[in-house]
């Protein structure tokens, strides 16, 4: 069974519509696909409506979070799966995160415009087209305007967290978010822990604390993780009884990674599902 538990559509910063995403997954031989757009559930219904025969859909969201230490903060992403999307607190959290993405995106664009780069905010919102705004949309505007050859080049320099034009996002406290998703019946997986080129990564003690408040898994097989880090994370997963997932983090043409470039084993997928509160959570959709 081919199981890919982390992908993006045009509901956030992917380039396939949710319909195209499920079709591409079926064509790539995927059996179980999670749609996990940033801070939104907008892709769930269109993906479900277009679900090809034989494909199972797992509804998820990649939440923008941070660990707030004594005198620093480290941004991180938390995957929430199969939670009740009508849960009021989570609804508010998603709306707040998307709202902040708008302001923060505009602030980055204004910084770039101030430095003389020929892009506009309208160009970026045309590209994001109602989806949750992210830096890849700004990257595409920079490509469109001929500033950089591709989105990857924009991330290497102008859009990197080390760039003078960078503005960070408002992020939800990760421990709160784990509790919120859990209360809404869902399960959580720490996305790409130790993805070092995205910025600072949290210490193992933070993962221990996340496990203590109810984290269910670690996304260990991810294109951004080095072999040594994956090996360390496997030890941590054993130690804290966490599920080990693998996923592509597919973004369509915004990134070179292909669907199912990394996958989750069937037993780990089942272990993740078994940790849901099925009295609250939505069902897994199978055709
Ligand atoms: P943001 O959510 O606005 O902070 O932007 C981060 C998003 O950009 C993540 O979803 C990543 O998948 C994406 N991203 C990070 N690095 C790159 C890269 N080198 N090329 C394309 N997309 C990237
Ligand atoms: Fe993304
Ligand atoms: Fe992420
Ligand atoms: Zn992602």
mmCIF file of N, CA, C and O in Angstrom, residues 119-213:
data_model
loop_
_atom_site.group_PDB
_atom_site.id
_atom_site.type_symbol
_atom_site.label_atom_id
_atom_site.label_comp_id
_atom_site.label_asym_id
_atom_site.label_seq_id
_atom_site.Cartn_x
_atom_site.Cartn_y
_atom_site.Cartn_z
ATOM 1 N N UNK A 119 7.334 43.841 -7.984
ATOM 2 C CA UNK A 119 6.141 43.005 -7.791
ATOM 3 C C UNK A 119 5.080 43.832 -7.087
ATOM 4 O O UNK A 119 5.388 44.895 -6.520
ATOM 5 N N UNK A 120 3.836 43.339 -7.085
ATOM 6 C CA UNK A 120 2.757 44.022 -6.370
ATOM 7 C C UNK A 120 2.017 43.003 -5.498
ATOM 8 O O UNK A 120 2.065 41.797 -5.753
ATOM 9 N N UNK A 121 1.322 43.519 -4.488
ATOM 10 C CA UNK A 121 0.543 42.649 -3.605
ATOM 11 C C UNK A 121 -0.622 42.026 -4.384
ATOM 12 O O UNK A 121 -0.986 40.886 -4.173
ATOM 13 N N UNK A 122 -1.181 42.811 -5.313
ATOM 14 C CA UNK A 122 -2.292 42.314 -6.119
ATOM 15 C C UNK A 122 -1.869 41.093 -6.946
ATOM 16 O O UNK A 122 -2.627 40.122 -7.090
ATOM 17 N N UNK A 123 -0.664 41.155 -7.462
ATOM 18 C CA UNK A 123 -0.113 40.025 -8.229
ATOM 19 C C UNK A 123 -0.085 38.764 -7.347
ATOM 20 O O UNK A 123 -0.471 37.682 -7.781
ATOM 21 N N UNK A 124 0.334 38.942 -6.100
ATOM 22 C CA UNK A 124 0.429 37.795 -5.178
ATOM 23 C C UNK A 124 -0.960 37.251 -4.849
ATOM 24 O O UNK A 124 -1.182 36.033 -4.866
ATOM 25 N N UNK A 125 -1.921 38.130 -4.581
ATOM 26 C CA UNK A 125 -3.268 37.647 -4.236
ATOM 27 C C UNK A 125 -3.967 37.053 -5.460
ATOM 28 O O UNK A 125 -4.812 36.173 -5.322
ATOM 29 N N UNK A 126 -3.601 37.509 -6.654
ATOM 30 C CA UNK A 126 -4.117 36.847 -7.871
ATOM 31 C C UNK A 126 -3.596 35.413 -7.932
ATOM 32 O O UNK A 126 -4.322 34.491 -8.288
ATOM 33 N N UNK A 127 -2.338 35.239 -7.594
ATOM 34 C CA UNK A 127 -1.723 33.902 -7.649
ATOM 35 C C UNK A 127 -2.305 33.001 -6.557
ATOM 36 O O UNK A 127 -2.635 31.843 -6.808
ATOM 37 N N UNK A 128 -2.475 33.540 -5.346
ATOM 38 C CA UNK A 128 -2.989 32.697 -4.258
ATOM 39 C C UNK A 128 -4.486 32.431 -4.450
ATOM 40 O O UNK A 128 -4.994 31.411 -3.964
ATOM 41 N N UNK A 129 -5.164 33.311 -5.153
ATOM 42 C CA UNK A 129 -6.558 33.084 -5.589
ATOM 43 C C UNK A 129 -7.476 32.569 -4.484
ATOM 44 O O UNK A 129 -8.214 31.600 -4.678
ATOM 45 N N UNK A 130 -7.411 33.189 -3.323
ATOM 46 C CA UNK A 130 -8.323 32.805 -2.245
ATOM 47 C C UNK A 130 -7.784 31.711 -1.335
ATOM 48 O O UNK A 130 -8.351 31.442 -0.284
ATOM 49 N N UNK A 131 -6.686 31.063 -1.718
ATOM 50 C CA UNK A 131 -6.066 30.048 -0.858
ATOM 51 C C UNK A 131 -5.272 30.728 0.256
ATOM 52 O O UNK A 131 -5.003 31.931 0.179
ATOM 53 N N UNK A 132 -4.918 29.968 1.287
ATOM 54 C CA UNK A 132 -4.108 30.513 2.379
ATOM 55 C C UNK A 132 -2.771 30.991 1.797
ATOM 56 O O UNK A 132 -2.038 30.221 1.182
ATOM 57 N N UNK A 133 -2.451 32.271 1.988
ATOM 58 C CA UNK A 133 -1.274 32.882 1.359
ATOM 59 C C UNK A 133 0.022 32.407 2.010
ATOM 60 O O UNK A 133 0.112 32.303 3.233
ATOM 61 N N UNK A 134 1.015 32.131 1.194
ATOM 62 C CA UNK A 134 2.320 31.735 1.722
ATOM 63 C C UNK A 134 3.437 32.285 0.854
ATOM 64 O O UNK A 134 3.191 32.818 -0.237
ATOM 65 N N UNK A 135 4.647 32.106 1.343
ATOM 66 C CA UNK A 135 5.802 32.620 0.595
ATOM 67 C C UNK A 135 5.914 32.043 -0.812
ATOM 68 O O UNK A 135 6.389 32.750 -1.716
ATOM 69 N N UNK A 136 5.499 30.789 -1.067
ATOM 70 C CA UNK A 136 5.585 30.304 -2.462
ATOM 71 C C UNK A 136 4.807 31.191 -3.440
ATOM 72 O O UNK A 136 5.203 31.327 -4.600
ATOM 73 N N UNK A 137 3.705 31.804 -2.983
ATOM 74 C CA UNK A 137 2.948 32.699 -3.875
ATOM 75 C C UNK A 137 3.770 33.937 -4.199
ATOM 76 O O UNK A 137 3.759 34.426 -5.324
ATOM 77 N N UNK A 138 4.476 34.436 -3.200
ATOM 78 C CA UNK A 138 5.348 35.606 -3.435
ATOM 79 C C UNK A 138 6.484 35.176 -4.370
ATOM 80 O O UNK A 138 6.869 35.909 -5.290
ATOM 81 N N UNK A 139 6.973 33.952 -4.149
ATOM 82 C CA UNK A 139 8.024 33.413 -5.017
ATOM 83 C C UNK A 139 7.579 33.370 -6.468
ATOM 84 O O UNK A 139 8.342 33.718 -7.371
ATOM 85 N N UNK A 140 6.347 32.964 -6.684
ATOM 86 C CA UNK A 140 5.854 32.906 -8.063
ATOM 87 C C UNK A 140 5.708 34.280 -8.673
ATOM 88 O O UNK A 140 5.962 34.480 -9.871
ATOM 89 N N UNK A 141 5.319 35.266 -7.864
ATOM 90 C CA UNK A 141 5.254 36.648 -8.373
ATOM 91 C C UNK A 141 6.652 37.103 -8.779
ATOM 92 O O UNK A 141 6.830 37.763 -9.812
ATOM 93 N N UNK A 142 7.655 36.723 -7.982
ATOM 94 C CA UNK A 142 9.040 37.105 -8.303
ATOM 95 C C UNK A 142 9.504 36.428 -9.593
ATOM 96 O O UNK A 142 10.260 37.020 -10.373
ATOM 97 N N UNK A 143 9.039 35.197 -9.822
ATOM 98 C CA UNK A 143 9.367 34.497 -11.070
ATOM 99 C C UNK A 143 8.685 35.212 -12.241
ATOM 100 O O UNK A 143 9.314 35.524 -13.252
ATOM 101 N N UNK A 144 7.388 35.486 -12.063
ATOM 102 C CA UNK A 144 6.593 36.179 -13.095
ATOM 103 C C UNK A 144 7.240 37.493 -13.524
ATOM 104 O O UNK A 144 7.254 37.842 -14.699
ATOM 105 N N UNK A 145 7.762 38.211 -12.535
ATOM 106 C CA UNK A 145 8.360 39.516 -12.823
ATOM 107 C C UNK A 145 9.811 39.412 -13.275
ATOM 108 O O UNK A 145 10.493 40.423 -13.433
ATOM 109 N N UNK A 146 10.301 38.189 -13.408
ATOM 110 C CA UNK A 146 11.651 38.003 -13.935
ATOM 111 C C UNK A 146 12.772 38.260 -12.944
ATOM 112 O O UNK A 146 13.931 38.385 -13.323
ATOM 113 N N UNK A 147 12.438 38.321 -11.648
ATOM 114 C CA UNK A 147 13.474 38.593 -10.641
ATOM 115 C C UNK A 147 14.323 37.341 -10.382
ATOM 116 O O UNK A 147 15.533 37.422 -10.201
ATOM 117 N N UNK A 148 13.661 36.178 -10.333
ATOM 118 C CA UNK A 148 14.357 34.904 -10.090
ATOM 119 C C UNK A 148 13.884 33.872 -11.125
ATOM 120 O O UNK A 148 12.770 33.987 -11.646
ATOM 121 N N UNK A 149 14.723 32.853 -11.392
ATOM 122 C CA UNK A 149 14.321 31.849 -12.391
ATOM 123 C C UNK A 149 13.240 30.885 -11.903
ATOM 124 O O UNK A 149 12.435 30.414 -12.685
ATOM 125 N N UNK A 150 13.212 30.575 -10.609
ATOM 126 C CA UNK A 150 12.184 29.666 -10.092
ATOM 127 C C UNK A 150 11.947 29.932 -8.602
ATOM 128 O O UNK A 150 12.697 30.684 -7.964
ATOM 129 N N UNK A 151 10.894 29.294 -8.067
ATOM 130 C CA UNK A 151 10.495 29.526 -6.672
ATOM 131 C C UNK A 151 11.617 29.126 -5.706
ATOM 132 O O UNK A 151 11.872 29.796 -4.702
ATOM 133 N N UNK A 152 12.314 28.050 -6.046
ATOM 134 C CA UNK A 152 13.415 27.591 -5.196
ATOM 135 C C UNK A 152 14.484 28.671 -5.037
ATOM 136 O O UNK A 152 15.012 28.884 -3.942
ATOM 137 N N UNK A 153 14.788 29.368 -6.119
ATOM 138 C CA UNK A 153 15.797 30.439 -6.081
ATOM 139 C C UNK A 153 15.315 31.587 -5.190
ATOM 140 O O UNK A 153 16.109 32.216 -4.478
ATOM 141 N N UNK A 154 14.008 31.849 -5.201
ATOM 142 C CA UNK A 154 13.466 32.911 -4.342
ATOM 143 C C UNK A 154 13.643 32.521 -2.881
ATOM 144 O O UNK A 154 14.013 33.359 -2.042
ATOM 145 N N UNK A 155 13.410 31.231 -2.558
ATOM 146 C CA UNK A 155 13.566 30.766 -1.181
ATOM 147 C C UNK A 155 15.024 30.764 -0.737
ATOM 148 O O UNK A 155 15.317 30.948 0.445
ATOM 149 N N UNK A 156 15.930 30.549 -1.680
ATOM 150 C CA UNK A 156 17.351 30.492 -1.330
ATOM 151 C C UNK A 156 17.857 31.855 -0.873
ATOM 152 O O UNK A 156 18.854 31.939 -0.158
ATOM 153 N N UNK A 157 17.161 32.911 -1.247
ATOM 154 C CA UNK A 157 17.704 34.239 -0.979
ATOM 155 C C UNK A 157 16.622 35.202 -0.440
ATOM 156 O O UNK A 157 16.461 35.357 0.768
ATOM 157 N N UNK A 158 15.844 35.785 -1.335
ATOM 158 C CA UNK A 158 14.920 36.862 -0.946
ATOM 159 C C UNK A 158 13.873 36.448 0.088
ATOM 160 O O UNK A 158 13.466 37.250 0.922
ATOM 161 N N UNK A 159 13.411 35.200 0.045
ATOM 162 C CA UNK A 159 12.323 34.767 0.927
ATOM 163 C C UNK A 159 12.795 33.938 2.116
ATOM 164 O O UNK A 159 11.986 33.478 2.913
ATOM 165 N N UNK A 160 14.108 33.746 2.232
ATOM 166 C CA UNK A 160 14.607 32.907 3.325
ATOM 167 C C UNK A 160 14.397 33.626 4.657
ATOM 168 O O UNK A 160 14.274 34.848 4.713
ATOM 169 N N UNK A 161 14.329 32.855 5.772
ATOM 170 C CA UNK A 161 14.168 33.505 7.074
ATOM 171 C C UNK A 161 15.352 34.406 7.434
ATOM 172 O O UNK A 161 15.258 35.226 8.348
ATOM 173 N N UNK A 162 16.453 34.261 6.695
ATOM 174 C CA UNK A 162 17.642 35.090 6.977
ATOM 175 C C UNK A 162 17.686 36.335 6.090
ATOM 176 O O UNK A 162 18.618 37.129 6.169
ATOM 177 N N UNK A 163 16.680 36.501 5.238
ATOM 178 C CA UNK A 163 16.635 37.647 4.333
ATOM 179 C C UNK A 163 16.215 38.909 5.096
ATOM 180 O O UNK A 163 15.405 38.839 6.024
ATOM 181 N N UNK A 164 16.732 40.075 4.708
ATOM 182 C CA UNK A 164 16.311 41.321 5.369
ATOM 183 C C UNK A 164 14.836 41.651 5.116
ATOM 184 O O UNK A 164 14.264 42.484 5.816
ATOM 185 N N UNK A 165 14.231 41.005 4.126
ATOM 186 C CA UNK A 165 12.831 41.310 3.785
ATOM 187 C C UNK A 165 11.850 40.389 4.483
ATOM 188 O O UNK A 165 10.643 40.556 4.394
ATOM 189 N N UNK A 166 12.400 39.369 5.181
ATOM 190 C CA UNK A 166 11.553 38.360 5.818
ATOM 191 C C UNK A 166 10.756 38.949 6.977
ATOM 192 O O UNK A 166 11.258 39.759 7.751
ATOM 193 N N UNK A 167 9.512 38.517 7.083
ATOM 194 C CA UNK A 167 8.678 38.847 8.243
ATOM 195 C C UNK A 167 8.102 37.528 8.729
ATOM 196 O O UNK A 167 7.652 36.715 7.913
ATOM 197 N N UNK A 168 8.154 37.289 10.020
ATOM 198 C CA UNK A 168 7.656 35.997 10.472
ATOM 199 C C UNK A 168 6.142 36.044 10.675
ATOM 200 O O UNK A 168 5.547 37.106 10.839
ATOM 201 N N UNK A 169 5.565 34.843 10.715
ATOM 202 C CA UNK A 169 4.136 34.682 10.867
ATOM 203 C C UNK A 169 3.735 34.773 12.331
ATOM 204 O O UNK A 169 4.541 34.532 13.216
ATOM 205 N N UNK A 170 2.454 35.064 12.558
ATOM 206 C CA UNK A 170 1.881 34.826 13.875
ATOM 207 C C UNK A 170 1.712 33.308 13.954
ATOM 208 O O UNK A 170 1.237 32.689 13.010
ATOM 209 N N UNK A 171 2.116 32.696 15.032
ATOM 210 C CA UNK A 171 1.974 31.252 15.160
ATOM 211 C C UNK A 171 1.295 30.888 16.464
ATOM 212 O O UNK A 171 1.466 31.566 17.472
ATOM 213 N N UNK A 172 0.561 29.792 16.430
ATOM 214 C CA UNK A 172 -0.123 29.301 17.618
ATOM 215 C C UNK A 172 0.849 28.474 18.471
ATOM 216 O O UNK A 172 1.663 27.725 17.923
ATOM 217 N N UNK A 173 0.739 28.584 19.769
ATOM 218 C CA UNK A 173 1.554 27.775 20.675
ATOM 219 C C UNK A 173 1.337 26.287 20.359
ATOM 220 O O UNK A 173 0.195 25.817 20.313
ATOM 221 N N UNK A 174 2.424 25.566 20.151
ATOM 222 C CA UNK A 174 2.286 24.177 19.674
ATOM 223 C C UNK A 174 1.604 23.263 20.689
ATOM 224 O O UNK A 174 0.841 22.373 20.308
ATOM 225 N N UNK A 175 1.844 23.514 21.989
ATOM 226 C CA UNK A 175 1.205 22.649 22.993
ATOM 227 C C UNK A 175 -0.315 22.875 22.994
ATOM 228 O O UNK A 175 -1.095 21.928 23.099
ATOM 229 N N UNK A 176 -0.721 24.147 22.855
ATOM 230 C CA UNK A 176 -2.158 24.447 22.766
ATOM 231 C C UNK A 176 -2.767 23.766 21.551
ATOM 232 O O UNK A 176 -3.873 23.227 21.613
ATOM 233 N N UNK A 177 -2.048 23.828 20.430
ATOM 234 C CA UNK A 177 -2.605 23.276 19.196
ATOM 235 C C UNK A 177 -2.764 21.752 19.293
ATOM 236 O O UNK A 177 -3.758 21.199 18.842
ATOM 237 N N UNK A 178 -1.793 21.078 19.920
ATOM 238 C CA UNK A 178 -1.918 19.620 20.105
ATOM 239 C C UNK A 178 -3.187 19.318 20.901
ATOM 240 O O UNK A 178 -3.974 18.447 20.542
ATOM 241 N N UNK A 179 -3.410 20.099 21.975
ATOM 242 C CA UNK A 179 -4.596 19.876 22.814
ATOM 243 C C UNK A 179 -5.875 20.161 22.035
ATOM 244 O O UNK A 179 -6.856 19.427 22.146
ATOM 245 N N UNK A 180 -5.874 21.241 21.249
ATOM 246 C CA UNK A 180 -7.082 21.604 20.486
ATOM 247 C C UNK A 180 -7.473 20.507 19.498
ATOM 248 O O UNK A 180 -8.637 20.137 19.394
ATOM 249 N N UNK A 181 -6.486 20.001 18.760
ATOM 250 C CA UNK A 181 -6.780 18.966 17.756
ATOM 251 C C UNK A 181 -7.268 17.692 18.446
ATOM 252 O O UNK A 181 -8.209 17.037 18.007
ATOM 253 N N UNK A 182 -6.641 17.394 19.558
ATOM 254 C CA UNK A 182 -7.027 16.215 20.333
ATOM 255 C C UNK A 182 -8.451 16.328 20.857
ATOM 256 O O UNK A 182 -9.251 15.399 20.748
ATOM 257 N N UNK A 183 -8.777 17.515 21.391
ATOM 258 C CA UNK A 183 -10.142 17.751 21.892
ATOM 259 C C UNK A 183 -11.173 17.641 20.783
ATOM 260 O O UNK A 183 -12.337 17.346 21.036
ATOM 261 N N UNK A 184 -10.742 17.915 19.555
ATOM 262 C CA UNK A 184 -11.653 17.836 18.408
ATOM 263 C C UNK A 184 -11.611 16.433 17.792
ATOM 264 O O UNK A 184 -12.056 16.245 16.652
ATOM 265 N N UNK A 185 -11.069 15.461 18.536
ATOM 266 C CA UNK A 185 -11.121 14.069 18.103
ATOM 267 C C UNK A 185 -9.999 13.625 17.181
ATOM 268 O O UNK A 185 -9.931 12.455 16.815
ATOM 269 N N UNK A 186 -9.133 14.550 16.788
ATOM 270 C CA UNK A 186 -8.111 14.229 15.792
ATOM 271 C C UNK A 186 -6.793 13.766 16.374
ATOM 272 O O UNK A 186 -6.635 13.626 17.593
ATOM 273 N N UNK A 187 -5.850 13.519 15.478
ATOM 274 C CA UNK A 187 -4.496 13.116 15.878
ATOM 275 C C UNK A 187 -3.496 14.120 15.300
ATOM 276 O O UNK A 187 -3.771 14.792 14.305
ATOM 277 N N UNK A 188 -2.315 14.215 15.948
ATOM 278 C CA UNK A 188 -1.314 15.185 15.503
ATOM 279 C C UNK A 188 0.038 14.520 15.223
ATOM 280 O O UNK A 188 0.435 13.566 15.904
ATOM 281 N N UNK A 189 0.709 15.060 14.225
ATOM 282 C CA UNK A 189 2.046 14.602 13.856
ATOM 283 C C UNK A 189 2.927 15.843 13.687
ATOM 284 O O UNK A 189 2.528 16.806 13.021
ATOM 285 N N UNK A 190 4.083 15.813 14.314
ATOM 286 C CA UNK A 190 5.046 16.922 14.179
ATOM 287 C C UNK A 190 5.637 16.822 12.766
ATOM 288 O O UNK A 190 6.324 15.859 12.442
ATOM 289 N N UNK A 191 5.329 17.829 11.920
ATOM 290 C CA UNK A 191 5.790 17.828 10.528
ATOM 291 C C UNK A 191 7.281 18.152 10.441
ATOM 292 O O UNK A 191 7.787 18.994 11.186
ATOM 293 N N UNK A 192 7.957 17.463 9.541
ATOM 294 C CA UNK A 192 9.387 17.680 9.281
ATOM 295 C C UNK A 192 10.171 18.237 10.472
ATOM 296 O O UNK A 192 10.731 19.323 10.405
ATOM 297 N N UNK A 193 10.226 17.476 11.594
ATOM 298 C CA UNK A 193 11.059 17.936 12.708
ATOM 299 C C UNK A 193 12.518 17.927 12.214
ATOM 300 O O UNK A 193 12.864 17.088 11.383
ATOM 301 N N UNK A 194 13.317 18.808 12.648
ATOM 302 C CA UNK A 194 14.730 18.878 12.230
ATOM 303 C C UNK A 194 14.930 19.174 10.744
ATOM 304 O O UNK A 194 15.912 18.729 10.148
ATOM 305 N N UNK A 195 13.994 19.927 10.143
ATOM 306 C CA UNK A 195 14.233 20.412 8.772
ATOM 307 C C UNK A 195 15.102 21.653 8.932
ATOM 308 O O UNK A 195 14.608 22.768 9.022
ATOM 309 N N UNK A 196 16.398 21.444 8.997
ATOM 310 C CA UNK A 196 17.320 22.501 9.418
ATOM 311 C C UNK A 196 17.392 23.693 8.479
ATOM 312 O O UNK A 196 17.602 24.825 8.907
ATOM 313 N N UNK A 197 17.197 23.434 7.164
ATOM 314 C CA UNK A 197 17.357 24.580 6.274
ATOM 315 C C UNK A 197 16.171 25.544 6.348
ATOM 316 O O UNK A 197 16.181 26.604 5.764
ATOM 317 N N UNK A 198 15.121 25.150 7.103
ATOM 318 C CA UNK A 198 13.996 26.060 7.285
ATOM 319 C C UNK A 198 14.214 26.995 8.462
ATOM 320 O O UNK A 198 13.371 27.840 8.760
ATOM 321 N N UNK A 199 15.310 26.812 9.176
ATOM 322 C CA UNK A 199 15.574 27.655 10.348
ATOM 323 C C UNK A 199 15.922 26.766 11.530
ATOM 324 O O UNK A 199 16.271 25.603 11.367
ATOM 325 N N UNK A 200 15.824 27.334 12.732
ATOM 326 C CA UNK A 200 16.180 26.584 13.937
ATOM 327 C C UNK A 200 15.239 25.413 14.157
ATOM 328 O O UNK A 200 14.058 25.495 13.803
ATOM 329 N N UNK A 201 15.736 24.351 14.755
ATOM 330 C CA UNK A 201 14.872 23.213 15.089
ATOM 331 C C UNK A 201 14.823 23.063 16.615
ATOM 332 O O UNK A 201 15.736 23.496 17.307
ATOM 333 N N UNK A 202 13.740 22.464 17.112
ATOM 334 C CA UNK A 202 13.583 22.355 18.569
ATOM 335 C C UNK A 202 14.401 21.200 19.135
ATOM 336 O O UNK A 202 14.688 20.223 18.447
ATOM 337 N N UNK A 203 14.737 21.314 20.411
ATOM 338 C CA UNK A 203 15.501 20.278 21.114
ATOM 339 C C UNK A 203 14.621 19.055 21.379
ATOM 340 O O UNK A 203 13.402 19.141 21.365
ATOM 341 N N UNK A 204 15.285 17.928 21.645
ATOM 342 C CA UNK A 204 14.563 16.686 21.935
ATOM 343 C C UNK A 204 13.630 16.839 23.142
ATOM 344 O O UNK A 204 12.580 16.201 23.212
ATOM 345 N N UNK A 205 14.018 17.690 24.090
ATOM 346 C CA UNK A 205 13.190 17.890 25.282
ATOM 347 C C UNK A 205 11.826 18.457 24.906
ATOM 348 O O UNK A 205 10.818 18.181 25.557
ATOM 349 N N UNK A 206 11.806 19.281 23.853
ATOM 350 C CA UNK A 206 10.526 19.856 23.411
ATOM 351 C C UNK A 206 9.641 18.758 22.818
ATOM 352 O O UNK A 206 8.434 18.719 23.048
ATOM 353 N N UNK A 207 10.263 17.835 22.088
ATOM 354 C CA UNK A 207 9.501 16.707 21.539
ATOM 355 C C UNK A 207 8.945 15.863 22.685
ATOM 356 O O UNK A 207 7.801 15.409 22.643
ATOM 357 N N UNK A 208 9.741 15.702 23.729
ATOM 358 C CA UNK A 208 9.270 14.959 24.912
ATOM 359 C C UNK A 208 8.048 15.647 25.516
ATOM 360 O O UNK A 208 7.062 14.989 25.878
ATOM 361 N N UNK A 209 8.106 16.961 25.609
ATOM 362 C CA UNK A 209 6.965 17.706 26.172
ATOM 363 C C UNK A 209 5.747 17.626 25.270
ATOM 364 O O UNK A 209 4.605 17.556 25.743
ATOM 365 N N UNK A 210 5.984 17.667 23.953
ATOM 366 C CA UNK A 210 4.873 17.536 23.008
ATOM 367 C C UNK A 210 4.205 16.173 23.197
ATOM 368 O O UNK A 210 2.982 16.067 23.200
ATOM 369 N N UNK A 211 5.032 15.140 23.351
ATOM 370 C CA UNK A 211 4.486 13.792 23.556
ATOM 371 C C UNK A 211 3.658 13.759 24.842
ATOM 372 O O UNK A 211 2.592 13.152 24.897
ATOM 373 N N UNK A 212 4.148 14.456 25.864
ATOM 374 C CA UNK A 212 3.459 14.447 27.154
ATOM 375 C C UNK A 212 2.078 15.101 27.080
ATOM 376 O O UNK A 212 1.178 14.729 27.826
ATOM 377 N N UNK A 213 1.895 16.071 26.179
ATOM 378 C CA UNK A 213 0.563 16.695 26.077
ATOM 379 C C UNK A 213 -0.310 16.012 25.024
ATOM 380 O O UNK A 213 -1.427 16.446 24.775
#
